Amino acid sequence: MSEPVSKTRSLSLIPGFHNALSPPHLGTDGAYHPVPLYGDGSPINLEHLDKAANIVNETRSLIKWEDGDVLILDVS
């Protein structure tokens, strides 16, 4: 059973991506793997995935990790 790629958080009511255990990625063949599906099994529009990928690429921060570094992520 597939999970939707985004879900509205119950406390903040802000939609966000989830199910990061097997996120879709863009392969060298130009296709997303695994094929991203909504919870009902229907495919997610590729234009939406491309837009999300562009947002990530434009807003991400690359960090040089060093021994002993710790990441604390507050998702509340």
Short mmCIF file of the N, C-alpha and C atoms (twelve columns), coordinates in Angstrom:
data_MODEL
# 
_entry.id   MODEL 
# 
loop_
_atom_site.group_PDB 
_atom_site.id 
_atom_site.type_symbol 
_atom_site.label_atom_id 
_atom_site.label_alt_id 
_atom_site.label_comp_id 
_atom_site.label_asym_id 
_atom_site.label_seq_id 
_atom_site.Cartn_x 
_atom_site.Cartn_y 
_atom_site.Cartn_z 
_atom_site.pdbx_PDB_model_num 
ATOM 1   N N  . MET A 1  0.840  -1.168 0.000   1 
ATOM 2   C CA . MET A 1  0.000  0.000  0.000   1 
ATOM 3   C C  . MET A 1  0.890  1.238  0.000   1 
ATOM 4   N N  . SER A 2  0.591  2.195  -0.856  1 
ATOM 5   C CA . SER A 2  1.368  3.426  -0.973  1 
ATOM 6   C C  . SER A 2  0.804  4.496  -0.058  1 
ATOM 7   N N  . GLU A 3  1.678  5.380  0.366   1 
ATOM 8   C CA . GLU A 3  1.292  6.525  1.183   1 
ATOM 9   C C  . GLU A 3  1.343  7.780  0.322   1 
ATOM 10  N N  . PRO A 4  0.518  8.781  0.612   1 
ATOM 11  C CA . PRO A 4  0.622  10.033 -0.133  1 
ATOM 12  C C  . PRO A 4  1.961  10.701 0.126   1 
ATOM 13  N N  . VAL A 5  2.444  11.461 -0.834  1 
ATOM 14  C CA . VAL A 5  3.752  12.090 -0.699  1 
ATOM 15  C C  . VAL A 5  3.721  13.287 0.248   1 
ATOM 16  N N  . SER A 6  2.546  13.844 0.472   1 
ATOM 17  C CA . SER A 6  2.451  14.933 1.438   1 
ATOM 18  C C  . SER A 6  1.266  14.699 2.352   1 
ATOM 19  N N  . LYS A 7  1.350  15.288 3.513   1 
ATOM 20  C CA . LYS A 7  0.302  15.115 4.514   1 
ATOM 21  C C  . LYS A 7  0.230  16.390 5.335   1 
ATOM 22  N N  . THR A 8  -0.961 16.796 5.727   1 
ATOM 23  C CA . THR A 8  -1.116 17.970 6.572   1 
ATOM 24  C C  . THR A 8  -0.871 17.577 8.027   1 
ATOM 25  N N  . ARG A 9  0.008  18.307 8.684   1 
ATOM 26  C CA . ARG A 9  0.332  18.011 10.082  1 
ATOM 27  C C  . ARG A 9  -0.849 18.385 10.959  1 
ATOM 28  N N  . SER A 10 -1.126 17.558 11.940  1 
ATOM 29  C CA . SER A 10 -2.325 17.735 12.755  1 
ATOM 30  C C  . SER A 10 -2.274 18.980 13.641  1 
ATOM 31  N N  . LEU A 11 -1.110 19.388 14.123  1 
ATOM 32  C CA . LEU A 11 -1.042 20.543 15.023  1 
ATOM 33  C C  . LEU A 11 -0.906 21.865 14.276  1 
ATOM 34  N N  . SER A 12 -0.043 21.911 13.280  1 
ATOM 35  C CA . SER A 12 0.202  23.183 12.593  1 
ATOM 36  C C  . SER A 12 -0.704 23.387 11.386  1 
ATOM 37  N N  . LEU A 13 -1.318 22.315 10.902  1 
ATOM 38  C CA . LEU A 13 -2.146 22.344 9.692   1 
ATOM 39  C C  . LEU A 13 -1.358 22.764 8.457   1 
ATOM 40  N N  . ILE A 14 -0.037 22.585 8.502   1 
ATOM 41  C CA . ILE A 14 0.833  22.910 7.371   1 
ATOM 42  C C  . ILE A 14 1.159  21.614 6.628   1 
ATOM 43  N N  . PRO A 15 0.915  21.591 5.297   1 
ATOM 44  C CA . PRO A 15 1.251  20.374 4.554   1 
ATOM 45  C C  . PRO A 15 2.762  20.215 4.433   1 
ATOM 46  N N  . GLY A 16 3.225  18.993 4.450   1 
ATOM 47  C CA . GLY A 16 4.648  18.735 4.309   1 
ATOM 48  C C  . GLY A 16 4.896  17.362 3.734   1 
ATOM 49  N N  . PHE A 17 6.095  17.166 3.193   1 
ATOM 50  C CA . PHE A 17 6.462  15.867 2.647   1 
ATOM 51  C C  . PHE A 17 6.719  14.893 3.787   1 
ATOM 52  N N  . HIS A 18 6.439  13.645 3.533   1 
ATOM 53  C CA . HIS A 18 6.720  12.615 4.529   1 
ATOM 54  C C  . HIS A 18 7.012  11.312 3.805   1 
ATOM 55  N N  . ASN A 19 7.145  10.251 4.556   1 
ATOM 56  C CA . ASN A 19 7.454  8.924  4.023   1 
ATOM 57  C C  . ASN A 19 8.854  8.921  3.418   1 
ATOM 58  N N  . ALA A 20 9.807  9.460  4.168   1 
ATOM 59  C CA . ALA A 20 11.161 9.599  3.671   1 
ATOM 60  C C  . ALA A 20 11.942 8.294  3.633   1 
ATOM 61  N N  . LEU A 21 11.339 7.184  4.056   1 
ATOM 62  C CA . LEU A 21 12.056 5.911  4.026   1 
ATOM 63  C C  . LEU A 21 12.308 5.436  2.604   1 
ATOM 64  N N  . SER A 22 11.426 5.765  1.695   1 
ATOM 65  C CA . SER A 22 11.642 5.402  0.294   1 
ATOM 66  C C  . SER A 22 11.200 6.554  -0.603  1 
ATOM 67  N N  . PRO A 23 11.926 7.690  -0.520  1 
ATOM 68  C CA . PRO A 23 11.501 8.839  -1.310  1 
ATOM 69  C C  . PRO A 23 11.767 8.602  -2.784  1 
ATOM 70  N N  . PRO A 24 10.914 9.141  -3.646  1 
ATOM 71  C CA . PRO A 24 11.210 9.037  -5.074  1 
ATOM 72  C C  . PRO A 24 12.429 9.876  -5.413  1 
ATOM 73  N N  . HIS A 25 13.230 9.403  -6.330  1 
ATOM 74  C CA . HIS A 25 14.373 10.183 -6.795  1 
ATOM 75  C C  . HIS A 25 14.378 10.157 -8.321  1 
ATOM 76  N N  . LEU A 26 14.986 11.162 -8.909  1 
ATOM 77  C CA . LEU A 26 15.068 11.275 -10.355 1 
ATOM 78  C C  . LEU A 26 16.297 10.522 -10.822 1 
ATOM 79  N N  . GLY A 27 16.076 9.481  -11.611 1 
ATOM 80  C CA . GLY A 27 17.175 8.659  -12.103 1 
ATOM 81  C C  . GLY A 27 17.853 9.267  -13.318 1 
ATOM 82  N N  . THR A 28 18.963 8.697  -13.713 1 
ATOM 83  C CA . THR A 28 19.691 9.182  -14.886 1 
ATOM 84  C C  . THR A 28 18.888 8.992  -16.165 1 
ATOM 85  N N  . ASP A 29 17.861 8.151  -16.109 1 
ATOM 86  C CA . ASP A 29 16.993 7.943  -17.271 1 
ATOM 87  C C  . ASP A 29 15.887 8.989  -17.360 1 
ATOM 88  N N  . GLY A 30 15.853 9.950  -16.397 1 
ATOM 89  C CA . GLY A 30 14.854 11.004 -16.414 1 
ATOM 90  C C  . GLY A 30 13.524 10.612 -15.796 1 
ATOM 91  N N  . ALA A 31 13.439 9.421  -15.219 1 
ATOM 92  C CA . ALA A 31 12.199 8.950  -14.594 1 
ATOM 93  C C  . ALA A 31 12.372 8.916  -13.076 1 
ATOM 94  N N  . TYR A 32 11.249 9.016  -12.365 1 
ATOM 95  C CA . TYR A 32 11.279 8.930  -10.904 1 
ATOM 96  C C  . TYR A 32 11.219 7.472  -10.478 1 
ATOM 97  N N  . HIS A 33 12.041 7.115  -9.498  1 
ATOM 98  C CA . HIS A 33 12.102 5.748  -8.972  1 
ATOM 99  C C  . HIS A 33 12.036 5.802  -7.459  1 
ATOM 100 N N  . PRO A 34 11.235 5.022  -6.764  1 
ATOM 101 C CA . PRO A 34 10.112 4.301  -7.353  1 
ATOM 102 C C  . PRO A 34 9.071  5.292  -7.851  1 
ATOM 103 N N  . VAL A 35 8.182  4.824  -8.726  1 
ATOM 104 C CA . VAL A 35 7.142  5.694  -9.254  1 
ATOM 105 C C  . VAL A 35 6.308  6.213  -8.083  1 
ATOM 106 N N  . PRO A 36 6.254  7.534  -7.878  1 
ATOM 107 C CA . PRO A 36 5.504  8.090  -6.753  1 
ATOM 108 C C  . PRO A 36 3.997  8.023  -7.001  1 
ATOM 109 N N  . LEU A 37 3.287  7.525  -6.007  1 
ATOM 110 C CA . LEU A 37 1.842  7.348  -6.114  1 
ATOM 111 C C  . LEU A 37 1.139  8.020  -4.947  1 
ATOM 112 N N  . TYR A 38 -0.097 8.447  -5.186  1 
ATOM 113 C CA . TYR A 38 -0.953 8.908  -4.097  1 
ATOM 114 C C  . TYR A 38 -1.441 7.687  -3.324  1 
ATOM 115 N N  . GLY A 39 -2.051 7.909  -2.176  1 
ATOM 116 C CA . GLY A 39 -2.547 6.818  -1.340  1 
ATOM 117 C C  . GLY A 39 -3.548 5.927  -2.029  1 
ATOM 118 N N  . ASP A 40 -4.253 6.464  -3.040  1 
ATOM 119 C CA . ASP A 40 -5.240 5.652  -3.759  1 
ATOM 120 C C  . ASP A 40 -4.620 4.861  -4.908  1 
ATOM 121 N N  . GLY A 41 -3.291 4.984  -5.085  1 
ATOM 122 C CA . GLY A 41 -2.595 4.228  -6.127  1 
ATOM 123 C C  . GLY A 41 -2.449 4.976  -7.441  1 
ATOM 124 N N  . SER A 42 -3.020 6.160  -7.560  1 
ATOM 125 C CA . SER A 42 -2.894 6.923  -8.800  1 
ATOM 126 C C  . SER A 42 -1.546 7.644  -8.827  1 
ATOM 127 N N  . PRO A 43 -0.951 7.799  -10.015 1 
ATOM 128 C CA . PRO A 43 0.370  8.443  -10.107 1 
ATOM 129 C C  . PRO A 43 0.297  9.937  -9.823  1 
ATOM 130 N N  . ILE A 44 1.366  10.454 -9.223  1 
ATOM 131 C CA . ILE A 44 1.475  11.882 -8.958  1 
ATOM 132 C C  . ILE A 44 1.934  12.565 -10.249 1 
ATOM 133 N N  . ASN A 45 1.314  13.679 -10.589 1 
ATOM 134 C CA . ASN A 45 1.629  14.436 -11.790 1 
ATOM 135 C C  . ASN A 45 3.119  14.793 -11.807 1 
ATOM 136 N N  . LEU A 46 3.799  14.473 -12.915 1 
ATOM 137 C CA . LEU A 46 5.238  14.726 -13.009 1 
ATOM 138 C C  . LEU A 46 5.579  16.207 -12.914 1 
ATOM 139 N N  . GLU A 47 4.690  17.086 -13.365 1 
ATOM 140 C CA . GLU A 47 4.941  18.519 -13.238 1 
ATOM 141 C C  . GLU A 47 5.031  18.914 -11.763 1 
ATOM 142 N N  . HIS A 48 4.205  18.310 -10.918 1 
ATOM 143 C CA . HIS A 48 4.248  18.601 -9.484  1 
ATOM 144 C C  . HIS A 48 5.562  18.105 -8.873  1 
ATOM 145 N N  . LEU A 49 5.992  16.918 -9.273  1 
ATOM 146 C CA . LEU A 49 7.253  16.386 -8.759  1 
ATOM 147 C C  . LEU A 49 8.438  17.242 -9.206  1 
ATOM 148 N N  . ASP A 50 8.419  17.650 -10.462 1 
ATOM 149 C CA . ASP A 50 9.505  18.500 -10.968 1 
ATOM 150 C C  . ASP A 50 9.547  19.830 -10.222 1 
ATOM 151 N N  . LYS A 51 8.374  20.404 -9.946  1 
ATOM 152 C CA . LYS A 51 8.328  21.672 -9.210  1 
ATOM 153 C C  . LYS A 51 8.886  21.485 -7.799  1 
ATOM 154 N N  . ALA A 52 8.502  20.385 -7.137  1 
ATOM 155 C CA . ALA A 52 9.013  20.105 -5.795  1 
ATOM 156 C C  . ALA A 52 10.528 19.917 -5.828  1 
ATOM 157 N N  . ALA A 53 11.038 19.195 -6.828  1 
ATOM 158 C CA . ALA A 53 12.481 18.974 -6.947  1 
ATOM 159 C C  . ALA A 53 13.205 20.296 -7.172  1 
ATOM 160 N N  . ASN A 54 12.629 21.178 -7.978  1 
ATOM 161 C CA . ASN A 54 13.250 22.487 -8.215  1 
ATOM 162 C C  . ASN A 54 13.288 23.317 -6.938  1 
ATOM 163 N N  . ILE A 55 12.214 23.266 -6.151  1 
ATOM 164 C CA . ILE A 55 12.192 24.008 -4.886  1 
ATOM 165 C C  . ILE A 55 13.281 23.493 -3.952  1 
ATOM 166 N N  . VAL A 56 13.415 22.186 -3.857  1 
ATOM 167 C CA . VAL A 56 14.462 21.603 -3.009  1 
ATOM 168 C C  . VAL A 56 15.832 22.048 -3.488  1 
ATOM 169 N N  . ASN A 57 16.079 21.958 -4.794  1 
ATOM 170 C CA . ASN A 57 17.393 22.331 -5.328  1 
ATOM 171 C C  . ASN A 57 17.712 23.805 -5.118  1 
ATOM 172 N N  . GLU A 58 16.690 24.660 -5.145  1 
ATOM 173 C CA . GLU A 58 16.909 26.089 -4.982  1 
ATOM 174 C C  . GLU A 58 17.059 26.516 -3.514  1 
ATOM 175 N N  . THR A 59 16.553 25.723 -2.587  1 
ATOM 176 C CA . THR A 59 16.534 26.146 -1.183  1 
ATOM 177 C C  . THR A 59 17.404 25.296 -0.260  1 
ATOM 178 N N  . ARG A 60 17.999 24.250 -0.757  1 
ATOM 179 C CA . ARG A 60 18.783 23.377 0.125   1 
ATOM 180 C C  . ARG A 60 20.086 24.029 0.535   1 
ATOM 181 N N  . SER A 61 20.603 23.564 1.643   1 
ATOM 182 C CA . SER A 61 21.897 24.025 2.140   1 
ATOM 183 C C  . SER A 61 22.810 22.819 2.268   1 
ATOM 184 N N  . LEU A 62 23.942 22.881 1.618   1 
ATOM 185 C CA . LEU A 62 24.907 21.797 1.721   1 
ATOM 186 C C  . LEU A 62 25.814 22.068 2.912   1 
ATOM 187 N N  . ILE A 63 26.007 21.057 3.717   1 
ATOM 188 C CA . ILE A 63 26.772 21.200 4.954   1 
ATOM 189 C C  . ILE A 63 27.958 20.246 4.912   1 
ATOM 190 N N  . LYS A 64 29.125 20.758 5.261   1 
ATOM 191 C CA . LYS A 64 30.300 19.904 5.366   1 
ATOM 192 C C  . LYS A 64 30.314 19.306 6.773   1 
ATOM 193 N N  . TRP A 65 30.064 18.012 6.860   1 
ATOM 194 C CA . TRP A 65 30.020 17.338 8.148   1 
ATOM 195 C C  . TRP A 65 31.427 17.003 8.616   1 
ATOM 196 N N  . GLU A 66 31.634 17.125 9.911   1 
ATOM 197 C CA . GLU A 66 32.905 16.760 10.528  1 
ATOM 198 C C  . GLU A 66 32.639 15.776 11.652  1 
ATOM 199 N N  . ASP A 67 33.637 14.980 12.004  1 
ATOM 200 C CA . ASP A 67 33.485 14.020 13.103  1 
ATOM 201 C C  . ASP A 67 32.965 14.730 14.344  1 
ATOM 202 N N  . GLY A 68 31.946 14.144 14.965  1 
ATOM 203 C CA . GLY A 68 31.383 14.700 16.194  1 
ATOM 204 C C  . GLY A 68 30.209 15.632 15.955  1 
ATOM 205 N N  . ASP A 69 29.927 16.005 14.687  1 
ATOM 206 C CA . ASP A 69 28.774 16.870 14.408  1 
ATOM 207 C C  . ASP A 69 27.481 16.140 14.756  1 
ATOM 208 N N  . VAL A 70 26.522 16.916 15.202  1 
ATOM 209 C CA . VAL A 70 25.201 16.376 15.588  1 
ATOM 210 C C  . VAL A 70 24.132 17.226 14.906  1 
ATOM 211 N N  . LEU A 71 23.086 16.581 14.444  1 
ATOM 212 C CA . LEU A 71 21.955 17.284 13.852  1 
ATOM 213 C C  . LEU A 71 20.761 17.134 14.773  1 
ATOM 214 N N  . ILE A 72 20.172 18.262 15.134  1 
ATOM 215 C CA . ILE A 72 18.934 18.257 15.926  1 
ATOM 216 C C  . ILE A 72 17.871 18.840 15.018  1 
ATOM 217 N N  . LEU A 73 16.824 18.087 14.779  1 
ATOM 218 C CA . LEU A 73 15.754 18.493 13.874  1 
ATOM 219 C C  . LEU A 73 14.452 18.566 14.636  1 
ATOM 220 N N  . ASP A 74 13.926 19.767 14.742  1 
ATOM 221 C CA . ASP A 74 12.659 19.988 15.440  1 
ATOM 222 C C  . ASP A 74 11.553 20.069 14.395  1 
ATOM 223 N N  . VAL A 75 10.698 19.074 14.325  1 
ATOM 224 C CA . VAL A 75 9.630  19.040 13.326  1 
ATOM 225 C C  . VAL A 75 8.284  19.378 13.946  1 
ATOM 226 N N  . SER A 76 8.311  20.003 15.119  1 
ATOM 227 C CA . SER A 76 7.043  20.334 15.767  1 
ATOM 228 C C  . SER A 76 6.387  21.539 15.141  1 
# 
